[in-house]
PDB file of C-alpha atoms in Angstrom:
ATOM      1  CA  UNK A   1      28.193   7.389  -5.126  1.00 72.00           C
ATOM      2  CA  UNK A   2      29.275   8.258  -1.629  1.00 87.00           C
ATOM      3  CA  UNK A   3      26.516   8.024   1.013  1.00 90.00           C
ATOM      4  CA  UNK A   4      26.895  10.139   4.115  1.00 90.00           C
ATOM      5  CA  UNK A   5      27.690   8.097   7.307  1.00 91.00           C
ATOM      6  CA  UNK A   6      24.396   9.136   8.864  1.00 86.00           C
ATOM      7  CA  UNK A   7      22.277   7.797   5.891  1.00 85.00           C
ATOM      8  CA  UNK A   8      21.151   4.181   5.683  1.00 84.00           C
ATOM      9  CA  UNK A   9      20.040   3.129   2.349  1.00 87.00           C
ATOM     10  CA  UNK A  10      17.197   0.558   2.508  1.00 88.00           C
ATOM     11  CA  UNK A  11      16.062  -1.419  -0.651  1.00 92.00           C
ATOM     12  CA  UNK A  12      12.772  -2.975   0.061  1.00 93.00           C
ATOM     13  CA  UNK A  13       9.549  -4.359  -1.595  1.00 94.00           C
ATOM     14  CA  UNK A  14       7.633  -3.850   1.690  1.00 94.00           C
ATOM     15  CA  UNK A  15       7.890  -0.033   2.329  1.00 95.00           C
ATOM     16  CA  UNK A  16       5.209  -0.054   4.982  1.00 96.00           C
ATOM     17  CA  UNK A  17       7.287  -2.610   7.098  1.00 96.00           C
ATOM     18  CA  UNK A  18      10.032   0.268   7.052  1.00 96.00           C
ATOM     19  CA  UNK A  19       7.333   2.626   8.384  1.00 97.00           C
ATOM     20  CA  UNK A  20       6.508   0.364  11.142  1.00 96.00           C
ATOM     21  CA  UNK A  21      10.254  -0.191  12.028  1.00 96.00           C
ATOM     22  CA  UNK A  22      11.380   3.560  12.034  1.00 95.00           C
ATOM     23  CA  UNK A  23      12.308   4.750  15.485  1.00 95.00           C
ATOM     24  CA  UNK A  24      10.115   7.123  17.360  1.00 97.00           C
ATOM     25  CA  UNK A  25      10.734  10.749  16.523  1.00 95.00           C
ATOM     26  CA  UNK A  26      11.290   9.801  12.792  1.00 95.00           C
ATOM     27  CA  UNK A  27      10.662  12.226   9.832  1.00 95.00           C
ATOM     28  CA  UNK A  28       8.767  10.779   6.965  1.00 96.00           C
ATOM     29  CA  UNK A  29       8.754  12.243   3.518  1.00 96.00           C
ATOM     30  CA  UNK A  30       6.506  10.373   0.884  1.00 96.00           C
ATOM     31  CA  UNK A  31       7.433  11.160  -2.575  1.00 94.00           C
ATOM     32  CA  UNK A  32       6.892   7.908  -4.657  1.00 94.00           C
ATOM     33  CA  UNK A  33       6.154   7.068  -8.265  1.00 93.00           C
ATOM     34  CA  UNK A  34       2.638   5.945  -7.411  1.00 96.00           C
ATOM     35  CA  UNK A  35      -0.337   7.423  -5.787  1.00 95.00           C
ATOM     36  CA  UNK A  36      -1.424   3.970  -4.606  1.00 96.00           C
ATOM     37  CA  UNK A  37       1.885   3.472  -2.696  1.00 97.00           C
ATOM     38  CA  UNK A  38       1.605   7.036  -1.412  1.00 97.00           C
ATOM     39  CA  UNK A  39      -1.673   6.296  -0.187  1.00 97.00           C
ATOM     40  CA  UNK A  40      -0.552   3.005   1.517  1.00 97.00           C
ATOM     41  CA  UNK A  41       2.486   4.893   3.226  1.00 98.00           C
ATOM     42  CA  UNK A  42       0.168   7.713   4.382  1.00 98.00           C
ATOM     43  CA  UNK A  43      -2.155   5.176   6.069  1.00 97.00           C
ATOM     44  CA  UNK A  44       0.800   3.435   7.668  1.00 97.00           C
ATOM     45  CA  UNK A  45       2.397   6.601   8.990  1.00 98.00           C
ATOM     46  CA  UNK A  46      -0.814   8.263  10.291  1.00 98.00           C
ATOM     47  CA  UNK A  47      -1.437   4.914  12.165  1.00 96.00           C
ATOM     48  CA  UNK A  48       1.605   5.847  14.318  1.00 96.00           C
ATOM     49  CA  UNK A  49       1.487   8.748  16.752  1.00 95.00           C
ATOM     50  CA  UNK A  50       5.198   8.956  17.497  1.00 97.00           C
ATOM     51  CA  UNK A  51       6.639  10.536  14.421  1.00 97.00           C
ATOM     52  CA  UNK A  52       8.346  13.949  14.210  1.00 96.00           C
ATOM     53  CA  UNK A  53       7.059  14.890  10.864  1.00 96.00           C
ATOM     54  CA  UNK A  54       4.979  13.561   7.950  1.00 98.00           C
ATOM     55  CA  UNK A  55       5.152  15.265   4.526  1.00 98.00           C
ATOM     56  CA  UNK A  56       3.442  14.163   1.295  1.00 98.00           C
ATOM     57  CA  UNK A  57       4.268  15.433  -2.001  1.00 95.00           C
ATOM     58  CA  UNK A  58       1.187  16.596  -3.810  1.00 94.00           C
ATOM     59  CA  UNK A  59      -1.489  19.154  -4.366  1.00 93.00           C
ATOM     60  CA  UNK A  60      -4.313  20.444  -2.180  1.00 95.00           C
ATOM     61  CA  UNK A  61      -6.643  18.326  -4.234  1.00 97.00           C
ATOM     62  CA  UNK A  62      -4.424  15.083  -3.832  1.00 96.00           C
ATOM     63  CA  UNK A  63      -4.675  15.799   0.037  1.00 97.00           C
ATOM     64  CA  UNK A  64      -8.420  15.939   0.009  1.00 98.00           C
ATOM     65  CA  UNK A  65      -8.693  12.695  -1.983  1.00 97.00           C
ATOM     66  CA  UNK A  66      -6.277  10.986   0.241  1.00 97.00           C
ATOM     67  CA  UNK A  67      -8.260  12.222   3.131  1.00 98.00           C
ATOM     68  CA  UNK A  68     -11.484  10.965   1.894  1.00 98.00           C
ATOM     69  CA  UNK A  69     -10.204   7.500   1.096  1.00 97.00           C
ATOM     70  CA  UNK A  70      -8.398   7.248   4.284  1.00 97.00           C
ATOM     71  CA  UNK A  71     -11.604   8.176   6.285  1.00 97.00           C
ATOM     72  CA  UNK A  72     -13.309   5.523   4.317  1.00 97.00           C
ATOM     73  CA  UNK A  73     -10.827   2.958   5.481  1.00 95.00           C
ATOM     74  CA  UNK A  74     -11.013   4.040   8.954  1.00 95.00           C
ATOM     75  CA  UNK A  75      -8.428   6.441   9.651  1.00 96.00           C
ATOM     76  CA  UNK A  76      -9.731   8.912  12.071  1.00 96.00           C
ATOM     77  CA  UNK A  77      -9.957  12.555  10.496  1.00 97.00           C
ATOM     78  CA  UNK A  78      -8.346  13.825  13.679  1.00 97.00           C
ATOM     79  CA  UNK A  79      -5.070  12.201  12.327  1.00 97.00           C
ATOM     80  CA  UNK A  80      -5.053  14.205   9.175  1.00 98.00           C
ATOM     81  CA  UNK A  81      -3.611  17.241  10.862  1.00 97.00           C
ATOM     82  CA  UNK A  82      -0.350  15.432  11.370  1.00 97.00           C
ATOM     83  CA  UNK A  83       0.161  15.123   7.500  1.00 98.00           C
ATOM     84  CA  UNK A  84       1.733  17.987   5.722  1.00 97.00           C
ATOM     85  CA  UNK A  85       0.561  18.207   2.081  1.00 97.00           C
ATOM     86  CA  UNK A  86       1.515  20.068   0.127  1.00 94.00           C
ATOM     87  CA  UNK A  87       4.987  20.042   1.138  1.00 95.00           C
ATOM     88  CA  UNK A  88       7.922  22.755   0.879  1.00 95.00           C
ATOM     89  CA  UNK A  89       8.094  26.170   2.265  1.00 94.00           C
ATOM     90  CA  UNK A  90       5.915  28.688   0.872  1.00 90.00           C
ATOM     91  CA  UNK A  91       6.991  31.493  -1.423  1.00 90.00           C
ATOM     92  CA  UNK A  92       8.849  28.993  -3.811  1.00 88.00           C
ATOM     93  CA  UNK A  93       7.052  29.234  -7.093  1.00 85.00           C
ATOM     94  CA  UNK A  94       9.563  27.162  -9.079  1.00 88.00           C
ATOM     95  CA  UNK A  95       8.389  23.584 -10.156  1.00 88.00           C
ATOM     96  CA  UNK A  96      11.811  22.346 -11.290  1.00 93.00           C
ATOM     97  CA  UNK A  97      12.865  19.366  -9.168  1.00 92.00           C
ATOM     98  CA  UNK A  98      15.842  21.107  -7.568  1.00 94.00           C
ATOM     99  CA  UNK A  99      13.576  24.023  -6.488  1.00 94.00           C
ATOM    100  CA  UNK A 100      11.171  21.556  -5.004  1.00 93.00           C
ATOM    101  CA  UNK A 101      13.912  19.644  -3.122  1.00 94.00           C
ATOM    102  CA  UNK A 102      15.391  22.812  -1.596  1.00 95.00           C
ATOM    103  CA  UNK A 103      11.760  23.880  -0.627  1.00 96.00           C
ATOM    104  CA  UNK A 104      11.072  20.444   0.943  1.00 96.00           C
ATOM    105  CA  UNK A 105      14.599  20.500   2.692  1.00 96.00           C
ATOM    106  CA  UNK A 106      13.994  23.783   4.099  1.00 96.00           C
ATOM    107  CA  UNK A 107      10.500  22.737   5.654  1.00 96.00           C
ATOM    108  CA  UNK A 108      11.912  19.600   7.175  1.00 96.00           C
ATOM    109  CA  UNK A 109      14.760  21.841   8.645  1.00 96.00           C
ATOM    110  CA  UNK A 110      12.187  24.186   9.970  1.00 95.00           C
ATOM    111  CA  UNK A 111      10.234  21.164  11.555  1.00 94.00           C
ATOM    112  CA  UNK A 112      13.585  20.089  13.109  1.00 93.00           C
ATOM    113  CA  UNK A 113      14.362  23.342  14.463  1.00 94.00           C
ATOM    114  CA  UNK A 114      10.721  23.693  16.057  1.00 91.00           C
ATOM    115  CA  UNK A 115      11.113  20.247  17.416  1.00 88.00           C
ATOM    116  CA  UNK A 116      14.501  21.214  19.043  1.00 87.00           C
ATOM    117  CA  UNK A 117      13.229  24.392  20.454  1.00 85.00           C
ATOM    118  CA  UNK A 118      10.200  22.723  22.017  1.00 78.00           C
ATOM    119  CA  UNK A 119      12.355  20.074  23.620  1.00 74.00           C
ATOM    120  CA  UNK A 120      14.884  22.840  24.919  1.00 74.00           C
ATOM    121  CA  UNK A 121      12.077  24.882  26.439  1.00 67.00           C
ATOM    122  CA  UNK A 122      11.541  22.713  29.352  1.00 66.00           C
ATOM    123  CA  UNK A 123      15.022  22.365  30.269  1.00 62.00           C
ATOM    124  CA  UNK A 124      15.480  26.002  30.031  1.00 61.00           C
ATOM    125  CA  UNK A 125      12.562  26.803  32.345  1.00 64.00           C
ATOM    126  CA  UNK A 126      13.814  24.320  35.049  1.00 60.00           C
ATOM    127  CA  UNK A 127      17.148  26.320  35.014  1.00 62.00           C
ATOM    128  CA  UNK A 128      15.497  29.736  35.304  1.00 62.00           C
TER     129      UNK A 128
END
């Protein structure tokens, strides 16, 4: 398969180490095969304060159970607002993998656009 030049494939047995090594302003999407691994990654991501976006695949009930467990493990509840779960733009009812992928990609693009607009606003104000 051809991998785009701006994509780095990382195979690891220590995904939380990759979270720790990610650059400030990173976008995190957690969509693994394991709720336990999702939980571990969520805690590692919320331990940072410098990411641009963090989305976790799952339902509202998954979010609630993760929040309860994280609070019991010492994650401040104030951090939970930095986690988007469920993920994907609203209004997409399809549950097929392709529909979910498109809805999630659209949400990440929206987050990127908001971040770009926020960063550009101070520069525009200085020029005015």
